[in-house]
């Protein structure tokens, strides 16, 4: 093997090794778990909130952002929608739901949690049921 070919081989091996190390380093620094209910029961028109939990499993602090899609996304907001989590820390954000007042049934909600190099998603069903049932009747006047 010539010195030139040997130099190319060494350069290739070192480059490959450095690339593999950097890919493993990024993966270990930006990994997280998401925990959320698959189905959330809600009352329409009530501005309710519930938590989504995130655990940073990486080796360094990461910045996270939250976004939504699906048929229920028009009624939801994340609070906070951007935040940082230190390594090995379990944290949460709230999903606030402020739906229309005359709805019932199930609506899909996709929640996307993003870091600089990862995107993870969780799906939920927002189940709206009639929570308030009022019945009025005519009666006698009450005098204390």
Backbone as JSON, one array per atom type, in Angstrom:
{
  "sequence": "XXXXXXXXXXXXXXXXXXXXXXXXXXXXXXXXXXXXXXXXXXXXXXXXXXXXXXXXXXXXXXXXXXXXXXXXXXXXXXXXXXXXXXXXXXXXXXXXXXXXXXXXXXXXXXXXXXXXXXXXXXXXXXXXXXXXXXXXXXXXXXXX",
  "N": [[0.85, -1.16, 0.0], [0.56, 2.16, -0.83], [2.01, 5.21, 0.5], [0.32, 7.36, 0.14], [-2.25, 6.19, -0.24], [-2.46, 4.92, 2.23], [-2.53, 7.13, 3.91], [-4.99, 8.25, 3.11], [-6.69, 6.2, 3.96], [-6.28, 6.24, 6.75], [-7.21, 8.86, 7.27], [-9.91, 8.55, 6.49], [-10.79, 6.59, 8.36], [-10.42, 7.94, 10.81], [-12.14, 10.13, 10.42], [-14.62, 8.8, 10.15], [-14.82, 7.62, 12.69], [-14.93, 9.93, 14.35], [-17.32, 11.06, 13.42], [-19.15, 9.06, 14.16], [-18.87, 9.19, 16.95], [-19.77, 11.81, 17.46], [-22.43, 11.64, 16.61], [-23.45, 9.78, 18.45], [-23.06, 11.29, 20.77], [-24.83, 13.49, 20.41], [-27.26, 12.12, 20.43], [-27.27, 11.12, 23.05], [-27.31, 13.48, 24.49], [-29.68, 14.74, 23.85], [-32.35, 13.43, 24.63], [-35.55, 12.38, 25.59], [-38.44, 11.55, 27.56], [-42.0, 11.35, 27.2], [-44.99, 11.69, 28.97], [-48.38, 11.18, 28.96], [-51.96, 11.28, 29.21], [-54.03, 9.06, 27.33], [-56.68, 9.58, 26.79], [-58.68, 12.34, 27.53], [-61.1, 13.53, 29.61], [-63.4, 16.11, 29.4], [-65.24, 19.14, 30.16], [-67.36, 21.04, 28.07], [-66.69, 24.49, 27.21], [-65.3, 25.39, 29.51], [-62.66, 26.08, 30.21], [-60.48, 24.3, 31.1], [-57.53, 22.63, 32.49], [-54.7, 20.45, 32.14], [-51.82, 18.39, 32.99], [-48.82, 17.63, 31.05], [-46.18, 15.45, 31.15], [-42.6, 15.57, 31.06], [-39.49, 14.04, 30.84], [-36.14, 14.75, 30.94], [-33.78, 12.85, 29.57], [-31.25, 13.14, 28.73], [-27.76, 14.19, 28.65], [-27.32, 16.85, 29.07], [-28.73, 20.15, 29.73], [-31.73, 21.03, 28.04], [-33.59, 22.91, 25.6], [-37.06, 23.18, 25.08], [-39.95, 23.11, 22.96], [-43.46, 23.46, 22.33], [-46.1, 22.33, 20.27], [-49.25, 21.99, 18.48], [-51.61, 19.86, 16.72], [-54.47, 18.63, 14.88], [-58.05, 17.9, 15.26], [-58.87, 19.0, 17.7], [-57.07, 20.98, 18.23], [-57.56, 23.7, 17.86], [-58.63, 24.68, 20.18], [-56.74, 24.64, 22.19], [-53.89, 25.57, 24.26], [-50.47, 25.7, 25.2], [-48.89, 26.02, 28.34], [-46.08, 26.65, 30.06], [-45.17, 27.42, 26.63], [-42.64, 27.23, 25.72], [-39.66, 26.08, 27.2], [-37.0, 25.14, 29.49], [-35.24, 22.18, 30.49], [-33.31, 20.62, 32.89], [-30.72, 18.04, 32.91], [-31.81, 14.71, 33.63], [-34.14, 15.43, 34.96], [-37.55, 15.56, 35.85], [-40.24, 17.23, 34.49], [-43.02, 19.43, 33.67], [-45.65, 20.71, 31.56], [-48.62, 22.67, 31.13], [-51.63, 21.88, 29.43], [-54.02, 23.93, 28.28], [-57.45, 23.97, 27.82], [-59.95, 25.49, 26.1], [-62.8, 25.28, 25.0], [-65.44, 25.5, 22.49], [-68.84, 26.18, 23.49], [-71.0, 24.59, 22.78], [-70.39, 21.91, 22.13], [-69.86, 18.35, 21.84], [-68.51, 15.07, 22.23], [-65.69, 13.31, 20.74], [-62.44, 14.57, 20.05], [-59.47, 14.74, 18.16], [-56.13, 15.24, 19.32], [-52.91, 16.13, 18.64], [-49.8, 16.31, 20.1], [-46.8, 17.94, 19.89], [-43.5, 17.81, 20.88], [-40.52, 19.51, 20.86], [-36.96, 19.58, 20.51], [-33.68, 20.9, 19.8], [-32.79, 18.95, 18.05], [-34.55, 16.8, 18.09], [-37.88, 15.53, 17.67], [-40.76, 14.65, 19.3], [-43.9, 13.03, 19.53], [-47.18, 12.85, 20.92], [-50.39, 11.39, 21.13], [-53.72, 12.34, 21.8], [-57.13, 11.92, 22.85], [-59.59, 14.23, 23.09], [-62.29, 14.26, 25.01], [-65.39, 15.46, 25.1], [-68.03, 15.91, 27.26], [-71.41, 16.41, 28.32], [-71.44, 18.27, 31.02], [-72.89, 19.89, 32.66], [-76.07, 20.03, 33.79], [-79.01, 21.5, 34.0], [-82.11, 22.03, 35.56], [-85.17, 23.6, 35.68], [-88.01, 24.59, 37.52], [-91.28, 25.9, 37.99], [-92.35, 27.34, 41.01], [-93.39, 27.93, 44.42], [-93.11, 31.19, 45.94], [-90.43, 31.91, 47.96], [-90.13, 33.05, 51.18], [-88.04, 34.3, 53.6]],
  "CA": [[0.0, 0.0, 0.0], [1.38, 3.37, -0.93], [1.86, 6.16, 1.6], [-0.84, 8.19, -0.17], [-3.44, 5.38, 0.05], [-2.47, 4.7, 3.66], [-2.97, 8.4, 4.51], [-6.42, 8.35, 2.87], [-7.34, 5.22, 4.81], [-6.24, 6.77, 8.12], [-8.11, 10.0, 7.29], [-11.27, 8.02, 6.44], [-11.09, 5.94, 9.64], [-10.55, 8.97, 11.85], [-13.37, 10.88, 10.13], [-15.75, 7.93, 10.47], [-14.85, 7.5, 14.14], [-15.39, 11.2, 14.9], [-18.72, 11.19, 13.06], [-19.9, 8.14, 15.01], [-18.86, 9.72, 18.31], [-20.62, 13.0, 17.53], [-23.83, 11.2, 16.51], [-23.79, 9.19, 19.74], [-23.08, 12.36, 21.74], [-26.08, 14.23, 20.21], [-28.36, 11.29, 20.89], [-27.27, 11.04, 24.51], [-27.6, 14.79, 25.06], [-31.05, 15.16, 23.59], [-33.32, 12.34, 24.68], [-36.54, 12.66, 26.62], [-39.68, 10.78, 27.57], [-43.23, 12.12, 27.35], [-46.07, 10.92, 29.6], [-49.66, 11.88, 28.84], [-53.13, 10.42, 29.13], [-54.51, 8.83, 25.96], [-58.01, 10.17, 26.68], [-58.91, 13.35, 28.54], [-62.51, 13.88, 29.69], [-63.52, 17.55, 29.65], [-66.54, 19.79, 30.01], [-67.26, 22.13, 27.1], [-66.84, 25.88, 27.64], [-64.95, 25.49, 30.93], [-61.27, 26.47, 30.38], [-59.81, 23.34, 31.98], [-56.11, 22.39, 32.22], [-54.13, 19.19, 32.62], [-50.38, 18.41, 32.74], [-48.06, 16.69, 30.24], [-44.89, 15.3, 31.83], [-41.42, 15.34, 30.23], [-38.24, 13.77, 31.58], [-34.93, 14.91, 30.15], [-32.89, 11.71, 29.79], [-29.96, 13.46, 28.13], [-26.62, 14.54, 29.49], [-27.24, 18.3, 29.27], [-30.0, 20.86, 29.72], [-32.26, 21.24, 26.69], [-34.73, 23.79, 25.4], [-38.19, 22.47, 24.49], [-41.09, 23.91, 22.52], [-44.66, 22.65, 22.2], [-47.08, 22.75, 19.27], [-50.4, 21.09, 18.41], [-52.4, 19.71, 15.49], [-55.64, 17.78, 15.07], [-59.34, 18.59, 15.31], [-59.02, 19.72, 18.96], [-55.97, 21.94, 18.41], [-58.03, 25.09, 17.84], [-59.06, 25.09, 21.52], [-55.71, 24.39, 23.21], [-52.65, 26.34, 24.38], [-49.51, 25.16, 26.17], [-48.36, 27.02, 29.25], [-45.46, 27.49, 29.03], [-45.0, 26.75, 25.33], [-41.19, 27.05, 25.58], [-39.07, 25.93, 28.52], [-35.75, 24.38, 29.59], [-35.21, 21.14, 31.51], [-31.98, 20.12, 33.19], [-30.6, 16.59, 32.74], [-32.36, 13.8, 34.63], [-35.2, 16.12, 35.69], [-38.92, 15.4, 35.38], [-40.94, 18.51, 34.53], [-44.32, 19.38, 33.02], [-46.32, 21.92, 31.11], [-50.07, 22.49, 31.15], [-52.45, 22.07, 28.24], [-55.26, 24.61, 28.62], [-58.49, 23.71, 26.82], [-61.06, 26.43, 26.2], [-63.57, 24.87, 23.83], [-66.76, 26.07, 22.24], [-69.78, 25.76, 24.52], [-72.06, 23.71, 22.29], [-69.81, 20.72, 21.5], [-69.71, 17.11, 22.58], [-67.87, 14.04, 21.42], [-64.24, 13.16, 20.84], [-61.63, 15.33, 19.1], [-58.06, 14.34, 18.19], [-55.12, 16.25, 19.62], [-51.52, 15.69, 18.51], [-48.92, 17.21, 20.82], [-45.42, 17.81, 19.42], [-42.49, 18.39, 21.76], [-39.32, 19.63, 20.03], [-35.68, 20.15, 20.96], [-32.95, 21.34, 18.61], [-32.56, 17.86, 17.1], [-35.56, 15.74, 18.23], [-39.31, 15.85, 17.78], [-41.56, 13.52, 19.74], [-45.33, 13.35, 19.5], [-48.12, 12.01, 21.63], [-51.76, 11.61, 20.66], [-54.76, 12.29, 22.81], [-58.52, 12.14, 22.47], [-60.29, 15.15, 23.98], [-63.66, 13.77, 25.05], [-66.27, 16.45, 25.7], [-69.35, 15.4, 27.66], [-72.26, 17.42, 28.93], [-71.17, 18.23, 32.47], [-73.81, 20.75, 33.39], [-77.45, 19.79, 33.43], [-79.85, 22.29, 34.88], [-83.54, 21.83, 35.37], [-85.89, 24.59, 36.44], [-89.45, 24.39, 37.64], [-92.0, 26.98, 38.67], [-92.73, 26.94, 42.37], [-93.88, 28.99, 45.3], [-92.12, 32.19, 46.32], [-89.86, 31.62, 49.27], [-89.87, 34.23, 52.0], [-87.39, 33.87, 54.85]],
  "C": [[0.9, 1.24, 0.0], [1.1, 4.29, 0.26], [0.61, 7.02, 1.4], [-2.13, 7.44, 0.17], [-3.57, 5.14, 1.55], [-2.97, 5.97, 4.38], [-4.46, 8.6, 4.32], [-7.19, 7.4, 3.77], [-7.39, 5.72, 6.25], [-7.2, 7.96, 8.26], [-9.57, 9.54, 7.32], [-11.65, 7.4, 7.78], [-11.27, 6.95, 10.76], [-11.84, 9.76, 11.66], [-14.6, 10.07, 10.51], [-15.91, 7.81, 11.98], [-15.38, 8.78, 14.79], [-16.87, 11.42, 14.61], [-19.58, 10.29, 13.94], [-19.96, 8.65, 16.44], [-19.78, 10.93, 18.44], [-22.09, 12.63, 17.43], [-24.29, 10.59, 17.82], [-23.91, 10.27, 20.81], [-24.38, 13.17, 21.63], [-27.25, 13.42, 20.72], [-28.41, 11.25, 22.4], [-27.62, 12.38, 25.14], [-29.04, 15.2, 24.87], [-31.95, 13.93, 23.48], [-34.28, 12.65, 25.81], [-37.73, 11.74, 26.46], [-40.85, 11.72, 27.77], [-44.29, 11.2, 27.96], [-47.34, 11.75, 29.57], [-50.79, 10.86, 28.78], [-53.55, 10.26, 27.67], [-55.86, 9.49, 25.73], [-58.21, 11.13, 27.84], [-60.39, 13.72, 28.49], [-62.63, 15.33, 30.15], [-64.97, 17.99, 29.56], [-66.38, 20.89, 28.96], [-67.34, 23.49, 27.79], [-66.35, 26.12, 29.07], [-63.49, 25.88, 31.21], [-60.54, 25.59, 31.4], [-58.35, 23.16, 31.57], [-55.7, 21.04, 32.78], [-52.65, 19.16, 32.23], [-49.93, 17.34, 31.74], [-46.66, 16.65, 30.86], [-43.78, 14.97, 30.84], [-40.25, 15.08, 31.15], [-37.07, 13.88, 30.62], [-33.99, 13.76, 30.5], [-31.51, 11.95, 29.23], [-28.93, 13.87, 29.15], [-26.5, 16.04, 29.73], [-28.63, 18.9, 29.26], [-30.43, 21.09, 28.27], [-33.42, 22.21, 26.72], [-35.81, 23.02, 24.65], [-39.22, 23.48, 24.02], [-42.24, 22.96, 22.21], [-45.54, 23.22, 21.1], [-48.15, 21.65, 19.16], [-50.93, 20.98, 16.98], [-53.57, 18.79, 15.83], [-56.91, 18.6, 15.21], [-59.57, 19.36, 16.61], [-58.0, 20.83, 19.16], [-56.44, 23.39, 18.47], [-58.45, 25.6, 19.22], [-57.95, 25.01, 22.58], [-54.53, 25.36, 23.11], [-51.77, 25.64, 25.4], [-49.03, 26.3, 27.05], [-47.34, 26.37, 30.17], [-45.32, 26.72, 27.72], [-43.53, 26.55, 24.99], [-40.58, 27.02, 26.97], [-37.78, 25.13, 28.42], [-35.89, 23.34, 30.68], [-33.78, 20.65, 31.67], [-31.92, 18.6, 33.04], [-31.15, 15.82, 33.94], [-33.46, 14.42, 35.47], [-36.54, 15.85, 35.02], [-39.62, 16.74, 35.55], [-42.28, 18.35, 33.82], [-44.68, 20.75, 32.47], [-47.8, 21.63, 31.14], [-50.65, 22.69, 29.76], [-53.75, 22.7, 28.73], [-56.25, 24.42, 27.47], [-59.64, 24.66, 27.08], [-61.92, 26.24, 24.94], [-64.83, 25.71, 23.64], [-67.73, 25.49, 23.27], [-70.79, 24.71, 24.05], [-71.5, 22.44, 21.63], [-69.92, 19.52, 22.43], [-69.1, 16.09, 21.65], [-66.36, 14.1, 21.57], [-63.53, 13.91, 19.7], [-60.17, 14.93, 19.27], [-57.17, 15.53, 18.53], [-53.75, 15.59, 19.52], [-50.65, 16.75, 19.17], [-47.49, 16.92, 20.39], [-44.5, 18.53, 20.38], [-41.17, 18.35, 21.0], [-38.13, 20.14, 20.83], [-34.96, 20.58, 19.69], [-32.75, 20.21, 17.61], [-33.58, 16.73, 17.19], [-36.96, 16.32, 18.22], [-39.99, 14.57, 18.22], [-43.01, 13.98, 19.79], [-46.09, 12.37, 20.37], [-49.52, 12.38, 21.17], [-52.71, 11.49, 21.83], [-56.12, 12.42, 22.15], [-59.11, 13.07, 23.52], [-61.76, 14.78, 23.92], [-64.53, 14.75, 25.82], [-67.62, 15.83, 25.99], [-70.11, 16.53, 28.33], [-72.11, 17.31, 30.45], [-72.22, 18.96, 33.28], [-75.22, 20.48, 32.9], [-78.31, 20.51, 34.46], [-81.3, 22.05, 34.53], [-84.25, 22.85, 36.24], [-87.38, 24.25, 36.44], [-90.06, 25.61, 38.32], [-92.41, 26.47, 40.04], [-93.26, 28.12, 43.13], [-92.75, 29.95, 45.63], [-91.68, 31.88, 47.74], [-89.58, 32.92, 49.99], [-89.23, 33.76, 53.3], [-88.03, 34.44, 56.09]]
}
